[in-house]
A tleap script that builds the chain and sets N, CA, C and O, in Angstrom:
source leaprc.protein.ff14SB
mol = sequence {
  NGLN GLY GLN LEU VAL GLU SER GLY GLY GLY
  LEU VAL GLN ALA GLY GLY SER LEU ARG VAL
  SER CYS VAL VAL SER GLY LEU ALA PHE ASP
  ASN CYS GLY LEU ALA TRP PHE ARG GLN ALA
  PRO GLY LYS ALA ARG GLU PHE VAL GLY ALA
  ILE GLY ARG THR GLY GLY ARG THR TYR ALA
  ASP SER VAL LYS GLY ARG PHE THR GLU SER
  ARG CYS ASN ALA LYS ARG THR THR TYR LEU
  GLN MET ASN SER LEU LYS LEU GLU VAL THR
  ALA VAL TYR HIE CYS ALA ALA GLN PRO TYR
  ALA THR GLU TYR THR HIE ASP PHE ARG TYR
  TRP GLY GLN GLY THR GLN VAL THR VAL SER
  CSER
}
set mol.1.N position { 12.055 -17.498 -12.657 }
set mol.1.CA position { 10.972 -16.812 -13.372 }
set mol.1.C position { 9.663 -17.031 -12.646 }
set mol.1.O position { 9.255 -18.172 -12.424 }
set mol.2.N position { 9.014 -15.970 -12.284 }
set mol.2.CA position { 7.783 -16.099 -11.537 }
set mol.2.C position { 6.628 -16.550 -12.402 }
set mol.2.O position { 6.477 -16.137 -13.552 }
set mol.3.N position { 5.818 -17.411 -11.809 }
set mol.3.CA position { 4.598 -17.868 -12.475 }
set mol.3.C position { 3.437 -17.709 -11.509 }
set mol.3.O position { 3.541 -18.059 -10.334 }
set mol.4.N position { 2.333 -17.178 -12.013 }
set mol.4.CA position { 1.151 -16.951 -11.204 }
set mol.4.C position { -0.031 -17.626 -11.879 }
set mol.4.O position { -0.241 -17.468 -13.082 }
set mol.5.N position { -0.796 -18.372 -11.110 }
set mol.5.CA position { -1.947 -19.084 -11.650 }
set mol.5.C position { -3.168 -18.777 -10.793 }
set mol.5.O position { -3.224 -19.107 -9.608 }
set mol.6.N position { -4.143 -18.137 -11.430 }
set mol.6.CA position { -5.383 -17.803 -10.732 }
set mol.6.C position { -6.410 -18.927 -10.872 }
set mol.6.O position { -6.364 -19.723 -11.810 }
set mol.7.N position { -7.320 -18.965 -9.932 }
set mol.7.CA position { -8.428 -19.905 -9.993 }
set mol.7.C position { -9.581 -19.358 -9.172 }
set mol.7.O position { -9.429 -18.395 -8.420 }
set mol.8.N position { -10.732 -19.988 -9.329 }
set mol.8.CA position { -11.870 -19.633 -8.490 }
set mol.8.C position { -12.887 -18.719 -9.121 }
set mol.8.O position { -13.917 -18.428 -8.514 }
set mol.9.N position { -12.622 -18.258 -10.333 }
set mol.9.CA position { -13.601 -17.412 -10.994 }
set mol.9.C position { -14.826 -18.215 -11.380 }
set mol.9.O position { -14.831 -19.443 -11.306 }
set mol.10.N position { -15.865 -17.504 -11.793 }
set mol.10.CA position { -17.076 -18.187 -12.207 }
set mol.10.C position { -18.235 -17.239 -12.334 }
set mol.10.O position { -18.066 -16.021 -12.386 }
set mol.11.N position { -19.430 -17.822 -12.385 }
set mol.11.CA position { -20.663 -17.064 -12.524 }
set mol.11.C position { -21.341 -16.974 -11.166 }
set mol.11.O position { -21.522 -17.986 -10.488 }
set mol.12.N position { -21.710 -15.777 -10.776 }
set mol.12.CA position { -22.359 -15.574 -9.476 }
set mol.12.C position { -23.442 -14.521 -9.623 }
set mol.12.O position { -23.322 -13.607 -10.440 }
set mol.13.N position { -24.482 -14.647 -8.848 }
set mol.13.CA position { -25.567 -13.670 -8.909 }
set mol.13.C position { -25.190 -12.396 -8.170 }
set mol.13.O position { -24.407 -12.413 -7.221 }
set mol.14.N position { -25.756 -11.312 -8.620 }
set mol.14.CA position { -25.543 -10.034 -7.953 }
set mol.14.C position { -25.917 -10.157 -6.481 }
set mol.14.O position { -26.933 -10.754 -6.125 }
set mol.15.N position { -25.074 -9.582 -5.643 }
set mol.15.CA position { -25.280 -9.679 -4.213 }
set mol.15.C position { -24.582 -10.852 -3.570 }
set mol.15.O position { -24.483 -10.925 -2.346 }
set mol.16.N position { -24.102 -11.764 -4.376 }
set mol.16.CA position { -23.423 -12.945 -3.874 }
set mol.16.C position { -21.961 -12.699 -3.586 }
set mol.16.O position { -21.472 -11.571 -3.645 }
set mol.17.N position { -21.266 -13.796 -3.267 }
set mol.17.CA position { -19.848 -13.726 -2.913 }
set mol.17.C position { -19.049 -14.721 -3.727 }
set mol.17.O position { -19.575 -15.721 -4.215 }
set mol.18.N position { -17.780 -14.428 -3.862 }
set mol.18.CA position { -16.870 -15.308 -4.588 }
set mol.18.C position { -15.466 -15.058 -4.067 }
set mol.18.O position { -15.116 -13.928 -3.724 }
set mol.19.N position { -14.663 -16.110 -4.009 }
set mol.19.CA position { -13.262 -15.946 -3.646 }
set mol.19.C position { -12.395 -16.476 -4.763 }
set mol.19.O position { -12.555 -17.620 -5.188 }
set mol.20.N position { -11.486 -15.660 -5.239 }
set mol.20.CA position { -10.519 -16.089 -6.232 }
set mol.20.C position { -9.156 -16.224 -5.565 }
set mol.20.O position { -8.850 -15.536 -4.591 }
set mol.21.N position { -8.342 -17.128 -6.116 }
set mol.21.CA position { -7.038 -17.440 -5.534 }
set mol.21.C position { -5.953 -17.314 -6.585 }
set mol.21.O position { -6.217 -17.360 -7.787 }
set mol.22.N position { -4.743 -17.157 -6.116 }
set mol.22.CA position { -3.597 -17.055 -7.022 }
set mol.22.C position { -2.401 -17.717 -6.360 }
set mol.22.O position { -1.950 -17.289 -5.297 }
set mol.23.N position { -1.894 -18.757 -6.991 }
set mol.23.CA position { -0.713 -19.450 -6.488 }
set mol.23.C position { 0.520 -18.920 -7.224 }
set mol.23.O position { 0.528 -18.812 -8.450 }
set mol.24.N position { 1.540 -18.599 -6.465 }
set mol.24.CA position { 2.762 -18.015 -7.021 }
set mol.24.C position { 3.903 -19.010 -6.890 }
set mol.24.O position { 4.102 -19.597 -5.826 }
set mol.25.N position { 4.647 -19.198 -7.962 }
set mol.25.CA position { 5.843 -20.043 -7.922 }
set mol.25.C position { 6.997 -19.308 -8.573 }
set mol.25.O position { 6.808 -18.355 -9.329 }
set mol.26.N position { 8.206 -19.777 -8.259 }
set mol.26.CA position { 9.386 -19.203 -8.889 }
set mol.26.C position { 9.873 -17.902 -8.306 }
set mol.26.O position { 10.836 -17.323 -8.808 }
set mol.27.N position { 9.228 -17.427 -7.251 }
set mol.27.CA position { 9.628 -16.187 -6.571 }
set mol.27.C position { 9.706 -16.447 -5.078 }
set mol.27.O position { 9.084 -17.375 -4.561 }
set mol.28.N position { 10.466 -15.628 -4.404 }
set mol.28.CA position { 10.513 -15.692 -2.940 }
set mol.28.C position { 9.230 -15.058 -2.421 }
set mol.28.O position { 9.162 -13.850 -2.195 }
set mol.29.N position { 8.228 -15.884 -2.241 }
set mol.29.CA position { 6.874 -15.386 -1.981 }
set mol.29.C position { 6.824 -14.465 -0.767 }
set mol.29.O position { 6.157 -13.431 -0.801 }
set mol.30.N position { 7.519 -14.831 0.297 }
set mol.30.CA position { 7.471 -14.038 1.521 }
set mol.30.C position { 7.926 -12.600 1.293 }
set mol.30.O position { 7.503 -11.694 2.012 }
set mol.31.N position { 8.778 -12.388 0.306 }
set mol.31.CA position { 9.315 -11.058 0.029 }
set mol.31.C position { 8.508 -10.283 -1.009 }
set mol.31.O position { 8.857 -9.156 -1.361 }
set mol.32.N position { 7.437 -10.890 -1.492 }
set mol.32.CA position { 6.668 -10.255 -2.569 }
set mol.32.C position { 5.492 -9.446 -2.062 }
set mol.32.O position { 4.790 -9.840 -1.131 }
set mol.33.N position { 5.297 -8.306 -2.699 }
set mol.33.CA position { 4.008 -7.639 -2.606 }
set mol.33.C position { 3.115 -8.227 -3.686 }
set mol.33.O position { 3.595 -8.642 -4.742 }
set mol.34.N position { 1.818 -8.262 -3.419 }
set mol.34.CA position { 0.858 -8.925 -4.301 }
set mol.34.C position { -0.319 -7.998 -4.553 }
set mol.34.O position { -0.629 -7.129 -3.738 }
set mol.35.N position { -0.957 -8.189 -5.670 }
set mol.35.CA position { -2.087 -7.327 -5.991 }
set mol.35.C position { -3.053 -8.037 -6.925 }
set mol.35.O position { -2.724 -9.033 -7.570 }
set mol.36.N position { -4.258 -7.482 -6.971 }
set mol.36.CA position { -5.268 -7.908 -7.934 }
set mol.36.C position { -5.658 -6.713 -8.794 }
set mol.36.O position { -5.833 -5.595 -8.309 }
set mol.37.N position { -5.785 -6.987 -10.073 }
set mol.37.CA position { -6.291 -6.034 -11.045 }
set mol.37.C position { -7.433 -6.703 -11.799 }
set mol.37.O position { -7.587 -7.923 -11.748 }
set mol.38.N position { -8.216 -5.916 -12.486 }
set mol.38.CA position { -9.280 -6.492 -13.306 }
set mol.38.C position { -9.391 -5.714 -14.608 }
set mol.38.O position { -9.036 -4.538 -14.698 }
set mol.39.N position { -9.896 -6.415 -15.606 }
set mol.39.CA position { -10.110 -5.774 -16.900 }
set mol.39.C position { -11.434 -6.253 -17.472 }
set mol.39.O position { -11.623 -7.436 -17.753 }
set mol.40.N position { -12.327 -5.318 -17.633 }
set mol.40.CA position { -13.627 -5.603 -18.233 }
set mol.40.C position { -13.528 -5.417 -19.743 }
set mol.40.O position { -12.637 -4.713 -20.219 }
set mol.41.N position { -14.425 -6.036 -20.499 }
set mol.41.CA position { -14.387 -5.901 -21.955 }
set mol.41.C position { -14.448 -4.441 -22.396 }
set mol.41.O position { -15.322 -3.684 -21.974 }
set mol.42.N position { -13.502 -4.064 -23.251 }
set mol.42.CA position { -13.490 -2.716 -23.788 }
set mol.42.C position { -12.974 -1.655 -22.836 }
set mol.42.O position { -13.012 -0.465 -23.147 }
set mol.43.N position { -12.493 -2.080 -21.680 }
set mol.43.CA position { -12.008 -1.109 -20.698 }
set mol.43.C position { -10.547 -1.363 -20.366 }
set mol.43.O position { -10.018 -2.446 -20.615 }
set mol.44.N position { -9.912 -0.362 -19.808 }
set mol.44.CA position { -8.522 -0.504 -19.385 }
set mol.44.C position { -8.445 -1.338 -18.107 }
set mol.44.O position { -9.406 -1.422 -17.342 }
set mol.45.N position { -7.307 -1.939 -17.899 }
set mol.45.CA position { -7.081 -2.682 -16.667 }
set mol.45.C position { -7.074 -1.702 -15.494 }
set mol.45.O position { -6.530 -0.602 -15.591 }
set mol.46.N position { -7.685 -2.118 -14.391 }
set mol.46.CA position { -7.735 -1.230 -13.234 }
set mol.46.C position { -7.323 -1.963 -11.971 }
set mol.46.O position { -7.514 -3.171 -11.831 }
set mol.47.N position { -6.763 -1.210 -11.075 }
set mol.47.CA position { -6.313 -1.720 -9.785 }
set mol.47.C position { -7.513 -2.061 -8.908 }
set mol.47.O position { -8.495 -1.320 -8.860 }
set mol.48.N position { -7.416 -3.197 -8.215 }
set mol.48.CA position { -8.471 -3.603 -7.280 }
set mol.48.C position { -7.971 -3.520 -5.841 }
set mol.48.O position { -8.598 -2.870 -5.004 }
set mol.49.N position { -6.854 -4.168 -5.549 }
set mol.49.CA position { -6.327 -4.168 -4.198 }
set mol.49.C position { -4.921 -4.725 -4.172 }
set mol.49.O position { -4.501 -5.423 -5.094 }
set mol.50.N position { -4.202 -4.416 -3.120 }
set mol.50.CA position { -2.828 -4.886 -2.968 }
set mol.50.C position { -2.555 -5.215 -1.513 }
set mol.50.O position { -3.183 -4.669 -0.605 }
set mol.51.N position { -1.606 -6.118 -1.309 }
set mol.51.CA position { -1.186 -6.485 0.040 }
set mol.51.C position { 0.336 -6.568 0.056 }
set mol.51.O position { 0.942 -7.201 -0.808 }
set mol.52.N position { 0.942 -5.926 1.042 }
set mol.52.CA position { 2.380 -5.920 1.141 }
set mol.52.C position { 2.917 -7.121 1.903 }
set mol.52.O position { 2.160 -7.978 2.357 }
set mol.53.N position { 4.233 -7.167 2.033 }
set mol.53.CA position { 4.879 -8.301 2.693 }
set mol.53.C position { 4.444 -8.451 4.147 }
set mol.53.O position { 4.351 -9.564 4.664 }
set mol.54.N position { 4.182 -7.341 4.793 }
set mol.54.CA position { 3.819 -7.403 6.212 }
set mol.54.C position { 2.315 -7.342 6.433 }
set mol.54.O position { 1.860 -7.197 7.568 }
set mol.55.N position { 1.542 -7.451 5.360 }
set mol.55.CA position { 0.099 -7.542 5.489 }
set mol.55.C position { -0.670 -6.255 5.331 }
set mol.55.O position { -1.898 -6.259 5.414 }
set mol.56.N position { 0.025 -5.145 5.104 }
set mol.56.CA position { -0.683 -3.905 4.857 }
set mol.56.C position { -1.477 -3.988 3.565 }
set mol.56.O position { -1.035 -4.610 2.599 }
set mol.57.N position { -2.649 -3.364 3.544 }
set mol.57.CA position { -3.538 -3.494 2.395 }
set mol.57.C position { -4.006 -2.136 1.896 }
set mol.57.O position { -4.166 -1.195 2.674 }
set mol.58.N position { -4.221 -2.049 0.607 }
set mol.58.CA position { -4.901 -0.908 0.016 }
set mol.58.C position { -5.920 -1.435 -0.987 }
set mol.58.O position { -5.772 -2.529 -1.531 }
set mol.59.N position { -6.960 -0.633 -1.221 }
set mol.59.CA position { -8.025 -1.026 -2.133 }
set mol.59.C position { -8.458 0.154 -2.986 }
set mol.59.O position { -8.314 1.313 -2.598 }
set mol.60.N position { -8.985 -0.166 -4.143 }
set mol.60.CA position { -9.661 0.848 -4.931 }
set mol.60.C position { -10.907 1.299 -4.172 }
set mol.60.O position { -11.544 0.508 -3.476 }
set mol.61.N position { -11.240 2.567 -4.315 }
set mol.61.CA position { -12.403 3.092 -3.594 }
set mol.61.C position { -13.677 2.313 -3.923 }
set mol.61.O position { -14.554 2.159 -3.072 }
set mol.62.N position { -13.774 1.833 -5.143 }
set mol.62.CA position { -15.005 1.165 -5.594 }
set mol.62.C position { -15.244 -0.174 -4.909 }
set mol.62.O position { -16.361 -0.691 -4.946 }
set mol.63.N position { -14.209 -0.749 -4.278 }
set mol.63.CA position { -14.377 -2.066 -3.661 }
set mol.63.C position { -14.185 -2.042 -2.149 }
set mol.63.O position { -14.372 -3.066 -1.491 }
set mol.64.N position { -13.823 -0.915 -1.595 }
set mol.64.CA position { -13.592 -0.834 -0.155 }
set mol.64.C position { -14.830 -1.262 0.622 }
set mol.64.O position { -15.952 -0.855 0.321 }
set mol.65.N position { -14.594 -2.082 1.613 }
set mol.65.CA position { -15.687 -2.565 2.438 }
set mol.65.C position { -16.375 -3.808 1.893 }
set mol.65.O position { -17.142 -4.455 2.606 }
set mol.66.N position { -16.112 -4.141 0.655 }
set mol.66.CA position { -16.733 -5.330 0.050 }
set mol.66.C position { -15.719 -6.395 -0.338 }
set mol.66.O position { -16.028 -7.586 -0.296 }
set mol.67.N position { -14.517 -5.985 -0.714 }
set mol.67.CA position { -13.470 -6.918 -1.132 }
set mol.67.C position { -12.371 -6.967 -0.071 }
set mol.67.O position { -12.057 -5.954 0.555 }
set mol.68.N position { -11.797 -8.139 0.125 }
set mol.68.CA position { -10.687 -8.293 1.061 }
set mol.68.C position { -9.616 -9.154 0.434 }
set mol.68.O position { -9.881 -10.264 -0.028 }
set mol.69.N position { -8.395 -8.629 0.423 }
set mol.69.CA position { -7.267 -9.416 -0.059 }
set mol.69.C position { -6.505 -9.971 1.134 }
set mol.69.O position { -6.342 -9.305 2.156 }
set mol.70.N position { -6.046 -11.197 0.980 }
set mol.70.CA position { -5.249 -11.816 2.037 }
set mol.70.C position { -4.154 -12.650 1.395 }
set mol.70.O position { -4.127 -12.838 0.179 }
set mol.71.N position { -3.252 -13.147 2.230 }
set mol.71.CA position { -2.171 -13.974 1.732 }
set mol.71.C position { -1.851 -15.070 2.727 }
set mol.71.O position { -1.996 -14.892 3.936 }
set mol.72.N position { -1.414 -16.208 2.205 }
set mol.72.CA position { -0.943 -17.303 3.037 }
set mol.72.C position { 0.443 -17.672 2.532 }
set mol.72.O position { 0.576 -18.317 1.492 }
set mol.73.N position { 1.466 -17.271 3.257 }
set mol.73.CA position { 2.828 -17.516 2.795 }
set mol.73.C position { 3.135 -19.015 2.712 }
set mol.73.O position { 3.854 -19.450 1.813 }
set mol.74.N position { 2.597 -19.798 3.636 }
set mol.74.CA position { 2.866 -21.238 3.621 }
set mol.74.C position { 2.347 -21.898 2.353 }
set mol.74.O position { 2.926 -22.870 1.868 }
set mol.75.N position { 1.253 -21.366 1.819 }
set mol.75.CA position { 0.670 -21.930 0.601 }
set mol.75.C position { 1.055 -21.146 -0.644 }
set mol.75.O position { 0.640 -21.487 -1.752 }
set mol.76.N position { 1.847 -20.101 -0.464 }
set mol.76.CA position { 2.287 -19.269 -1.588 }
set mol.76.C position { 1.089 -18.774 -2.382 }
set mol.76.O position { 1.100 -18.768 -3.613 }
set mol.77.N position { 0.077 -18.366 -1.672 }
set mol.77.CA position { -1.195 -18.034 -2.303 }
set mol.77.C position { -1.722 -16.704 -1.791 }
set mol.77.O position { -1.607 -16.387 -0.607 }
set mol.78.N position { -2.299 -15.935 -2.697 }
set mol.78.CA position { -3.046 -14.755 -2.316 }
set mol.78.C position { -4.501 -14.949 -2.729 }
set mol.78.O position { -4.803 -15.605 -3.726 }
set mol.79.N position { -5.393 -14.360 -1.934 }
set mol.79.CA position { -6.817 -14.527 -2.139 }
set mol.79.C position { -7.485 -13.158 -2.281 }
set mol.79.O position { -7.018 -12.153 -1.743 }
set mol.80.N position { -8.577 -13.157 -3.013 }
set mol.80.CA position { -9.425 -11.970 -3.069 }
set mol.80.C position { -10.849 -12.428 -2.776 }
set mol.80.O position { -11.492 -13.083 -3.596 }
set mol.81.N position { -11.321 -12.068 -1.594 }
set mol.81.CA position { -12.691 -12.370 -1.202 }
set mol.81.C position { -13.572 -11.219 -1.650 }
set mol.81.O position { -13.332 -10.067 -1.288 }
set mol.82.N position { -14.585 -11.528 -2.433 }
set mol.82.CA position { -15.456 -10.501 -2.995 }
set mol.82.C position { -16.881 -10.727 -2.508 }
set mol.82.O position { -17.479 -11.768 -2.781 }
set mol.83.N position { -17.415 -9.763 -1.795 }
set mol.83.CA position { -18.765 -9.846 -1.249 }
set mol.83.C position { -19.650 -8.770 -1.861 }
set mol.83.O position { -19.165 -7.791 -2.428 }
set mol.84.N position { -20.944 -8.969 -1.735 }
set mol.84.CA position { -21.929 -7.999 -2.237 }
set mol.84.C position { -21.614 -7.623 -3.681 }
set mol.84.O position { -21.516 -6.447 -4.032 }
set mol.85.N position { -21.462 -8.633 -4.488 }
set mol.85.CA position { -21.015 -8.409 -5.859 }
set mol.85.C position { -22.059 -7.651 -6.671 }
set mol.85.O position { -23.262 -7.885 -6.555 }
set mol.86.N position { -21.557 -6.737 -7.497 }
set mol.86.CA position { -22.397 -5.930 -8.363 }
set mol.86.C position { -22.137 -6.306 -9.824 }
set mol.86.O position { -21.089 -6.857 -10.162 }
set mol.87.N position { -23.105 -6.000 -10.672 }
set mol.87.CA position { -22.977 -6.350 -12.084 }
set mol.87.C position { -21.712 -5.765 -12.703 }
set mol.87.O position { -21.070 -6.391 -13.547 }
set mol.88.N position { -21.365 -4.555 -12.271 }
set mol.88.CA position { -20.251 -3.848 -12.911 }
set mol.88.C position { -18.876 -4.412 -12.569 }
set mol.88.O position { -17.876 -3.945 -13.115 }
set mol.89.N position { -18.797 -5.394 -11.688 }
set mol.89.CA position { -17.479 -5.956 -11.385 }
set mol.89.C position { -17.137 -7.128 -12.299 }
set mol.89.O position { -16.081 -7.743 -12.148 }
set mol.90.N position { -18.023 -7.443 -13.248 }
set mol.90.CA position { -17.713 -8.493 -14.221 }
set mol.90.C position { -16.454 -8.123 -14.976 }
set mol.90.O position { -16.368 -7.053 -15.579 }
set mol.91.N position { -15.467 -9.027 -14.937 }
set mol.91.CA position { -14.183 -8.747 -15.561 }
set mol.91.C position { -13.302 -9.985 -15.457 }
set mol.91.O position { -13.653 -10.963 -14.797 }
set mol.92.N position { -12.161 -9.925 -16.117 }
set mol.92.CA position { -11.104 -10.903 -15.889 }
set mol.92.C position { -10.228 -10.353 -14.770 }
set mol.92.O position { -9.738 -9.226 -14.843 }
set mol.93.N position { -10.041 -11.161 -13.743 }
set mol.93.CA position { -9.261 -10.747 -12.586 }
set mol.93.C position { -7.867 -11.369 -12.677 }
set mol.93.O position { -7.709 -12.584 -12.793 }
set mol.94.N position { -6.872 -10.498 -12.619 }
set mol.94.CA position { -5.478 -10.917 -12.713 }
set mol.94.C position { -4.785 -10.662 -11.379 }
set mol.94.O position { -5.007 -9.630 -10.745 }
set mol.95.N position { -3.949 -11.598 -10.958 }
set mol.95.CA position { -3.087 -11.298 -9.825 }
set mol.95.C position { -1.711 -10.892 -10.345 }
set mol.95.O position { -1.330 -11.209 -11.472 }
set mol.96.N position { -0.990 -10.192 -9.502 }
set mol.96.CA position { 0.333 -9.690 -9.860 }
set mol.96.C position { 1.244 -9.790 -8.652 }
set mol.96.O position { 0.793 -9.726 -7.509 }
set mol.97.N position { 2.529 -9.949 -8.918 }
set mol.97.CA position { 3.505 -10.082 -7.840 }
set mol.97.C position { 4.775 -9.331 -8.203 }
set mol.97.O position { 5.138 -9.203 -9.372 }
set mol.98.N position { 5.424 -8.849 -7.187 }
set mol.98.CA position { 6.665 -8.115 -7.393 }
set mol.98.C position { 7.498 -8.211 -6.118 }
set mol.98.O position { 7.022 -7.833 -5.047 }
set mol.99.N position { 8.731 -8.707 -6.208 }
set mol.99.CA position { 9.582 -8.727 -5.014 }
set mol.99.C position { 9.747 -7.336 -4.420 }
set mol.99.O position { 10.049 -6.372 -5.124 }
set mol.100.N position { 9.545 -7.253 -3.126 }
set mol.100.CA position { 9.743 -6.027 -2.345 }
set mol.100.C position { 8.710 -4.944 -2.621 }
set mol.100.O position { 8.868 -3.805 -2.182 }
set mol.101.N position { 7.671 -5.289 -3.336 }
set mol.101.CA position { 6.592 -4.321 -3.530 }
set mol.101.C position { 5.844 -4.113 -2.220 }
set mol.101.O position { 5.815 -4.994 -1.362 }
set mol.102.N position { 5.247 -2.951 -2.079 }
set mol.102.CA position { 4.427 -2.675 -0.903 }
set mol.102.C position { 2.962 -2.659 -1.319 }
set mol.102.O position { 2.617 -2.907 -2.475 }
set mol.103.N position { 2.127 -2.365 -0.356 }
set mol.103.CA position { 0.698 -2.309 -0.652 }
set mol.103.C position { 0.353 -1.078 -1.480 }
set mol.103.O position { -0.780 -0.943 -1.943 }
set mol.104.N position { 1.314 -0.179 -1.672 }
set mol.104.CA position { 1.099 1.026 -2.471 }
set mol.104.C position { 1.627 0.885 -3.896 }
set mol.104.O position { 1.462 1.790 -4.714 }
set mol.105.N position { 2.258 -0.242 -4.191 }
set mol.105.CA position { 2.815 -0.475 -5.524 }
set mol.105.C position { 1.707 -0.802 -6.508 }
set mol.105.O position { 0.808 -1.585 -6.202 }
set mol.106.N position { 1.771 -0.199 -7.698 }
set mol.106.CA position { 0.825 -0.532 -8.756 }
set mol.106.C position { 1.543 -1.002 -10.015 }
set mol.106.O position { 0.894 -1.335 -11.007 }
set mol.107.N position { 2.848 -1.033 -9.988 }
set mol.107.CA position { 3.647 -1.445 -11.145 }
set mol.107.C position { 4.288 -2.789 -10.829 }
set mol.107.O position { 5.211 -2.876 -10.018 }
set mol.108.N position { 3.784 -3.840 -11.483 }
set mol.108.CA position { 4.213 -5.197 -11.191 }
set mol.108.C position { 4.842 -5.859 -12.405 }
set mol.108.O position { 4.437 -5.629 -13.545 }
set mol.109.N position { 5.849 -6.691 -12.129 }
set mol.109.CA position { 6.541 -7.374 -13.213 }
set mol.109.C position { 5.888 -8.696 -13.578 }
set mol.109.O position { 5.872 -9.077 -14.748 }
set mol.110.N position { 5.350 -9.399 -12.589 }
set mol.110.CA position { 4.842 -10.743 -12.818 }
set mol.110.C position { 3.316 -10.762 -12.751 }
set mol.110.O position { 2.704 -10.200 -11.843 }
set mol.111.N position { 2.725 -11.428 -13.742 }
set mol.111.CA position { 1.268 -11.428 -13.879 }
set mol.111.C position { 0.746 -12.821 -14.159 }
set mol.111.O position { 1.421 -13.639 -14.783 }
set mol.112.N position { -0.454 -13.081 -13.695 }
set mol.112.CA position { -1.145 -14.291 -14.071 }
set mol.112.C position { -2.001 -14.072 -15.305 }
set mol.112.O position { -2.178 -12.946 -15.769 }
set mol.113.N position { -2.528 -15.171 -15.826 }
set mol.113.CA position { -3.350 -15.111 -17.039 }
set mol.113.C position { -4.762 -14.614 -16.756 }
set mol.113.O position { -5.448 -14.140 -17.663 }
set mol.114.N position { -5.192 -14.717 -15.527 }
set mol.114.CA position { -6.500 -14.193 -15.174 }
set mol.114.C position { -7.555 -15.265 -15.025 }
set mol.114.O position { -7.439 -16.368 -15.559 }
set mol.115.N position { -8.588 -14.909 -14.282 }
set mol.115.CA position { -9.746 -15.774 -14.109 }
set mol.115.C position { -10.994 -14.925 -14.294 }
set mol.115.O position { -11.082 -13.815 -13.770 }
set mol.116.N position { -11.954 -15.450 -15.036 }
set mol.116.CA position { -13.151 -14.687 -15.371 }
set mol.116.C position { -14.136 -14.693 -14.208 }
set mol.116.O position { -14.462 -15.744 -13.656 }
set mol.117.N position { -14.596 -13.521 -13.853 }
set mol.117.CA position { -15.659 -13.370 -12.858 }
set mol.117.C position { -16.834 -12.695 -13.558 }
set mol.117.O position { -16.697 -11.597 -14.096 }
set mol.118.N position { -17.972 -13.350 -13.547 }
set mol.118.CA position { -19.165 -12.821 -14.192 }
set mol.118.C position { -20.284 -12.724 -13.174 }
set mol.118.O position { -20.636 -13.710 -12.526 }
set mol.119.N position { -20.835 -11.544 -13.040 }
set mol.119.CA position { -21.940 -11.313 -12.111 }
set mol.119.C position { -23.220 -11.145 -12.932 }
set mol.119.O position { -23.291 -10.314 -13.837 }
set mol.120.N position { -24.207 -11.936 -12.601 }
set mol.120.CA position { -25.472 -11.900 -13.336 }
set mol.120.C position { -26.573 -11.310 -12.470 }
set mol.120.O position { -26.498 -11.328 -11.241 }
set mol.121.N position { -27.590 -10.790 -13.130 }
set mol.121.CA position { -28.722 -10.187 -12.400 }
set mol.121.C position { -29.741 -11.225 -11.995 }
set mol.121.O position { -30.751 -10.889 -11.376 }
savepdb mol mol.pdb
quit
């Protein structure tokens, strides 16, 4: 049974940077596609970015050029580096994993509980 645990969220000023992490256990990490989603209060969950087994990446248009997802198979961890943060990205950020998913997958079976990212003015 896959378990995902996010960390690294917090309060940051607009224009600043933050990196959130997600450690995955219980799955063959090397074979997993990984992704980040976010959910702001009162809004639906939305896709942020994904990374496939071979490192291919896709991003939501709203974060392209500012957010970067990466993975470290040795540490069973995926990261989301967020730069030039804007007020509107305040949300709970969830990571997701799915065996054999690609960077184009948006339907994931395994989810973390999320980490809060708050951007202040």
